[in-house]
Amino acid sequence: DAKTTQPTSMDCAEGRAANLPCNHSTISGNEYVYWYRQIHSQGPQYIIHGLKNNETNEMASLIITEDRKSSTLILPHATLRDTAVYYCIVRVNSGGGADGLTFGKGTHLIIQP
Amino acid sequence: DAGVIQSPRHEVTEMGQEVTLRCKPISGHNSLFWYRQTMMRGLELLIYFNNNVPIDDSGMPEDRFSAKMPNASFSTLKIQPSEPRDSAVYFCASSLQVVDTQYFGPGTRLTVL
């Protein structure tokens, strides 16, 4: 799976949009971009994933650049409960490869009151 | 709907003792993954099963570690004998199929004295 690069930490004011960047310049055409987060002392929580198109669900939006070399996770109205470590992961969804998730160090997002 | 269930949530044992961690995947999910999280190594995949069959155990650190999945609703991860360096949080995750989104349990925090 391709390697990802994320900032170590970010701050965001409560109520504002949190934009978390991720670089995956070596991503292959069949690799998806996944985002998970881990709130302190809890298991990783799935947020969203996408291949080429932008995606939105009840938790967040995922913006993938046209060349697919980077993406941004957007939490539209951050709350204190969004303070967590956010992981960007690229993964092939075709089986037969590395089917586990490869977690990097992620971005520690701190929402400030 | 019940998510992935893990037990116990916390385990404290002495070096040399046998430890058994348990996981119940989401009903209907055919793939199950065991991960370990430490400060030094982060989150890493230990082993995963598809349709109760172990597919890849290359992440299992030593022969002291073993995992079984006797049926679709139950899996165990056993450490015998346990050592202090096995202290970590162990997560179980499940997915519909191997290539699908993985959902994590709350984890078992293991402390080996």
CSV table of C-alpha atoms in Angstrom, one decimal:
chain,number,residue,atom,x,y,z
A,1,ASP,CA,0.0,0.0,0.0
A,2,ALA,CA,1.1,3.6,-0.7
A,3,LYS,CA,2.7,5.6,2.1
A,4,THR,CA,0.8,8.6,3.4
A,5,THR,CA,2.1,11.9,4.9
A,6,GLN,CA,0.1,13.9,7.4
A,7,PRO,CA,0.9,16.8,9.7
A,8,THR,CA,1.7,15.6,13.3
A,9,SER,CA,-0.8,17.9,14.9
A,10,MET,CA,-3.4,20.6,14.2
A,11,ASP,CA,-5.6,23.0,16.1
A,12,CYS,CA,-9.1,24.1,15.2
A,13,ALA,CA,-11.6,26.4,17.0
A,14,GLU,CA,-14.8,24.8,18.0
A,15,GLY,CA,-17.6,25.4,15.5
A,16,ARG,CA,-15.2,26.0,12.6
A,17,ALA,CA,-14.4,23.6,9.8
A,18,ALA,CA,-11.4,21.4,10.4
A,19,ASN,CA,-9.5,20.6,7.3
A,20,LEU,CA,-7.0,17.7,7.6
A,21,PRO,CA,-4.6,17.2,4.7
A,22,CYS,CA,-3.0,14.0,3.5
A,23,ASN,CA,-0.3,13.4,0.9
A,24,HIS,CA,-0.2,10.1,-1.0
A,25,SER,CA,1.8,10.9,-4.0
A,26,THR,CA,2.6,7.3,-4.8
A,27,ILE,CA,-1.0,6.1,-4.8
A,28,SER,CA,-1.9,3.5,-7.4
A,29,GLY,CA,-5.0,3.7,-9.6
A,30,ASN,CA,-6.8,0.9,-7.7
A,31,GLU,CA,-6.1,2.2,-4.2
A,32,TYR,CA,-8.8,3.9,-2.1
A,33,VAL,CA,-8.2,6.6,0.4
A,34,TYR,CA,-9.6,5.8,3.9
A,35,TRP,CA,-9.9,8.0,6.9
A,36,TYR,CA,-10.2,6.7,10.5
A,37,ARG,CA,-10.0,8.5,13.8
A,38,GLN,CA,-9.1,7.3,17.3
A,39,ILE,CA,-10.4,9.1,20.3
A,40,HIS,CA,-8.4,8.6,23.4
A,41,SER,CA,-8.7,5.1,24.8
A,42,GLN,CA,-11.1,3.9,22.1
A,43,GLY,CA,-10.9,1.8,19.0
A,44,PRO,CA,-10.3,3.3,15.6
A,45,GLN,CA,-13.5,4.7,14.1
A,46,TYR,CA,-14.2,4.6,10.4
A,47,ILE,CA,-15.1,8.0,8.9
A,48,ILE,CA,-15.1,7.9,5.2
A,49,HIS,CA,-13.4,6.6,2.1
A,50,GLY,CA,-13.2,7.3,-1.6
A,51,LEU,CA,-11.4,6.4,-4.9
A,52,LYS,CA,-11.6,9.4,-7.2
A,53,ASN,CA,-14.7,11.4,-6.6
A,54,ASN,CA,-15.4,13.6,-3.6
A,55,GLU,CA,-17.5,11.9,-0.9
A,56,THR,CA,-19.7,13.2,1.9
A,57,ASN,CA,-21.5,11.4,4.7
A,58,GLU,CA,-23.0,12.4,8.0
A,59,MET,CA,-19.6,12.7,9.6
A,60,ALA,CA,-17.3,14.4,7.1
A,61,SER,CA,-16.4,15.2,3.5
A,62,LEU,CA,-13.5,13.8,1.6
A,63,ILE,CA,-11.9,15.9,-1.2
A,64,ILE,CA,-9.5,14.1,-3.5
A,65,THR,CA,-7.4,16.1,-5.9
A,66,GLU,CA,-7.7,15.3,-9.6
A,67,ASP,CA,-4.3,13.7,-9.8
A,68,ARG,CA,-5.2,11.7,-6.6
A,69,LYS,CA,-1.9,12.6,-5.0
A,70,SER,CA,-3.5,14.3,-2.0
A,71,SER,CA,-6.7,14.5,-0.2
A,72,THR,CA,-8.4,16.6,2.6
A,73,LEU,CA,-10.8,15.4,5.2
A,74,ILE,CA,-13.3,18.1,6.2
A,75,LEU,CA,-15.2,18.2,9.5
A,76,PRO,CA,-17.7,20.9,8.7
A,77,HIS,CA,-18.5,22.1,12.3
A,78,ALA,CA,-15.9,20.8,14.7
A,79,THR,CA,-16.9,20.1,18.3
A,80,LEU,CA,-14.8,19.2,21.3
A,81,ARG,CA,-15.7,15.6,20.8
A,82,ASP,CA,-13.8,15.6,17.5
A,83,THR,CA,-10.5,15.9,19.3
A,84,ALA,CA,-8.7,12.7,18.2
A,85,VAL,CA,-5.9,11.2,16.1
A,86,TYR,CA,-7.0,11.1,12.5
A,87,TYR,CA,-5.4,8.5,10.2
A,88,CYS,CA,-5.3,8.7,6.4
A,89,ILE,CA,-4.8,5.2,4.8
A,90,VAL,CA,-4.5,4.1,1.2
A,91,ARG,CA,-5.6,0.6,0.5
A,92,VAL,CA,-6.3,-1.7,-2.4
A,93,ASN,CA,-9.9,-3.0,-2.3
A,94,SER,CA,-9.4,-5.9,-4.6
A,95,GLY,CA,-8.3,-8.6,-2.2
A,96,GLY,CA,-5.2,-10.8,-2.6
A,97,GLY,CA,-3.0,-8.0,-1.5
A,98,ALA,CA,-2.3,-6.5,1.9
A,99,ASP,CA,-5.8,-6.7,3.3
A,100,GLY,CA,-5.0,-5.2,6.7
A,101,LEU,CA,-4.9,-1.5,7.3
A,102,THR,CA,-1.5,0.1,7.6
A,103,PHE,CA,-1.7,2.9,10.1
A,104,GLY,CA,0.9,5.7,10.2
A,105,LYS,CA,1.2,8.2,13.0
A,106,GLY,CA,-1.8,10.3,12.0
A,107,THR,CA,-2.7,13.9,12.8
A,108,HIS,CA,-3.6,14.8,16.3
A,109,LEU,CA,-6.4,17.2,15.9
A,110,ILE,CA,-7.2,19.4,18.9
A,111,ILE,CA,-10.4,21.3,19.0
A,112,GLN,CA,-10.1,24.5,21.1
A,113,PRO,CA,-13.1,25.8,23.0
B,1,ASP,CA,-26.8,-2.8,16.1
B,2,ALA,CA,-24.1,-4.3,18.2
B,3,GLY,CA,-20.6,-3.5,17.1
B,4,VAL,CA,-17.5,-5.6,17.5
B,5,ILE,CA,-17.4,-6.9,21.1
B,6,GLN,CA,-14.2,-7.7,22.9
B,7,SER,CA,-13.5,-9.1,26.3
B,8,PRO,CA,-12.1,-8.6,28.7
B,9,ARG,CA,-11.6,-4.8,28.4
B,10,HIS,CA,-8.7,-4.9,30.8
B,11,GLU,CA,-6.4,-7.7,31.7
B,12,VAL,CA,-3.5,-7.6,34.2
B,13,THR,CA,-1.4,-10.8,34.5
B,14,GLU,CA,2.0,-11.9,35.6
B,15,MET,CA,4.8,-12.9,33.3
B,16,GLY,CA,4.6,-16.5,32.3
B,17,GLN,CA,0.8,-16.7,32.5
B,18,GLU,CA,-1.5,-17.6,29.7
B,19,VAL,CA,-3.7,-14.8,28.4
B,20,THR,CA,-6.8,-15.3,26.2
B,21,LEU,CA,-8.4,-12.4,24.5
B,22,ARG,CA,-11.9,-12.8,22.9
B,23,CYS,CA,-13.7,-11.2,20.0
B,24,LYS,CA,-17.2,-11.3,18.6
B,25,PRO,CA,-17.4,-9.8,15.2
B,26,ILE,CA,-20.4,-7.9,13.8
B,27,SER,CA,-23.1,-10.4,12.8
B,28,GLY,CA,-22.9,-11.3,9.1
B,29,HIS,CA,-19.3,-10.1,8.7
B,30,ASN,CA,-17.0,-12.8,7.1
B,31,SER,CA,-13.6,-11.3,7.9
B,32,LEU,CA,-11.9,-10.7,11.2
B,33,PHE,CA,-8.7,-8.9,12.0
B,34,TRP,CA,-6.5,-8.7,15.1
B,35,TYR,CA,-4.4,-5.6,15.6
B,36,ARG,CA,-2.0,-4.5,18.4
B,37,GLN,CA,-1.2,-1.0,19.4
B,38,THR,CA,1.8,0.2,21.4
B,39,MET,CA,3.4,3.6,21.8
B,40,MET,CA,6.6,2.4,20.1
B,41,ARG,CA,5.1,0.6,17.1
B,42,GLY,CA,1.6,2.2,16.7
B,43,LEU,CA,-1.2,0.1,15.3
B,44,GLU,CA,-0.1,-3.1,13.5
B,45,LEU,CA,-1.9,-6.0,12.0
B,46,LEU,CA,-1.3,-9.4,13.7
B,47,ILE,CA,-3.5,-11.8,11.8
B,48,TYR,CA,-6.7,-12.0,9.9
B,49,PHE,CA,-9.3,-14.6,9.0
B,50,ASN,CA,-11.8,-14.9,6.1
B,51,ASN,CA,-14.7,-17.3,6.5
B,52,ASN,CA,-13.1,-18.6,9.7
B,53,VAL,CA,-9.8,-19.5,7.9
B,54,PRO,CA,-6.6,-17.8,8.8
B,55,ILE,CA,-5.3,-15.9,5.7
B,56,ASP,CA,-2.2,-14.1,6.8
B,57,ASP,CA,-0.5,-14.5,10.2
B,58,SER,CA,2.8,-12.8,9.1
B,59,GLY,CA,2.2,-10.1,11.7
B,60,MET,CA,2.1,-12.5,14.7
B,61,PRO,CA,5.3,-11.7,16.6
B,62,GLU,CA,6.3,-15.1,18.0
B,63,ASP,CA,5.1,-18.6,18.4
B,64,ARG,CA,3.9,-17.6,21.8
B,65,PHE,CA,1.0,-15.9,20.0
B,66,SER,CA,-1.8,-18.0,18.5
B,67,ALA,CA,-5.3,-17.2,17.1
B,68,LYS,CA,-8.3,-19.2,16.3
B,69,MET,CA,-11.7,-18.7,14.9
B,70,PRO,CA,-13.8,-21.8,15.6
B,71,ASN,CA,-17.0,-20.2,14.2
B,72,ALA,CA,-18.3,-17.1,12.5
B,73,SER,CA,-19.1,-15.4,15.7
B,74,PHE,CA,-16.1,-15.9,17.9
B,75,SER,CA,-12.3,-15.6,17.8
B,76,THR,CA,-9.6,-15.8,20.3
B,77,LEU,CA,-6.0,-14.5,20.5
B,78,LYS,CA,-3.9,-16.4,23.0
B,79,ILE,CA,-0.5,-15.5,24.4
B,80,GLN,CA,1.4,-18.3,26.2
B,81,PRO,CA,3.6,-17.6,28.0
B,82,SER,CA,3.0,-13.9,28.3
B,83,GLU,CA,5.9,-11.4,28.7
B,84,PRO,CA,6.0,-7.8,29.8
B,85,ARG,CA,6.7,-6.6,26.3
B,86,ASP,CA,3.3,-8.0,25.2
B,87,SER,CA,1.7,-5.2,27.2
B,88,ALA,CA,-0.4,-3.3,24.7
B,89,VAL,CA,-4.0,-2.6,23.5
B,90,TYR,CA,-5.3,-5.4,21.3
B,91,PHE,CA,-8.0,-4.6,18.9
B,92,CYS,CA,-10.3,-6.8,16.9
B,93,ALA,CA,-12.0,-5.6,13.7
B,94,SER,CA,-14.5,-7.1,11.3
B,95,SER,CA,-15.7,-6.5,7.8
B,96,LEU,CA,-18.3,-7.9,5.4
B,97,GLN,CA,-15.6,-9.3,3.2
B,98,VAL,CA,-11.8,-8.9,3.3
B,99,VAL,CA,-11.9,-5.9,0.9
B,100,ASP,CA,-14.6,-4.0,2.7
B,101,THR,CA,-14.5,-1.4,5.4
B,102,GLN,CA,-13.2,-2.6,8.8
B,103,TYR,CA,-15.0,-1.8,12.0
B,104,PHE,CA,-13.1,-1.9,15.2
B,105,GLY,CA,-14.0,-3.1,18.7
B,106,PRO,CA,-13.1,-1.1,21.9
B,107,GLY,CA,-9.9,-3.1,22.5
B,108,THR,CA,-8.4,-5.1,25.4
B,109,ARG,CA,-5.7,-3.3,27.4
B,110,LEU,CA,-3.2,-6.0,28.4
B,111,THR,CA,-0.7,-5.4,31.2
B,112,VAL,CA,1.9,-8.1,31.8
B,113,LEU,CA,3.8,-7.6,35.1
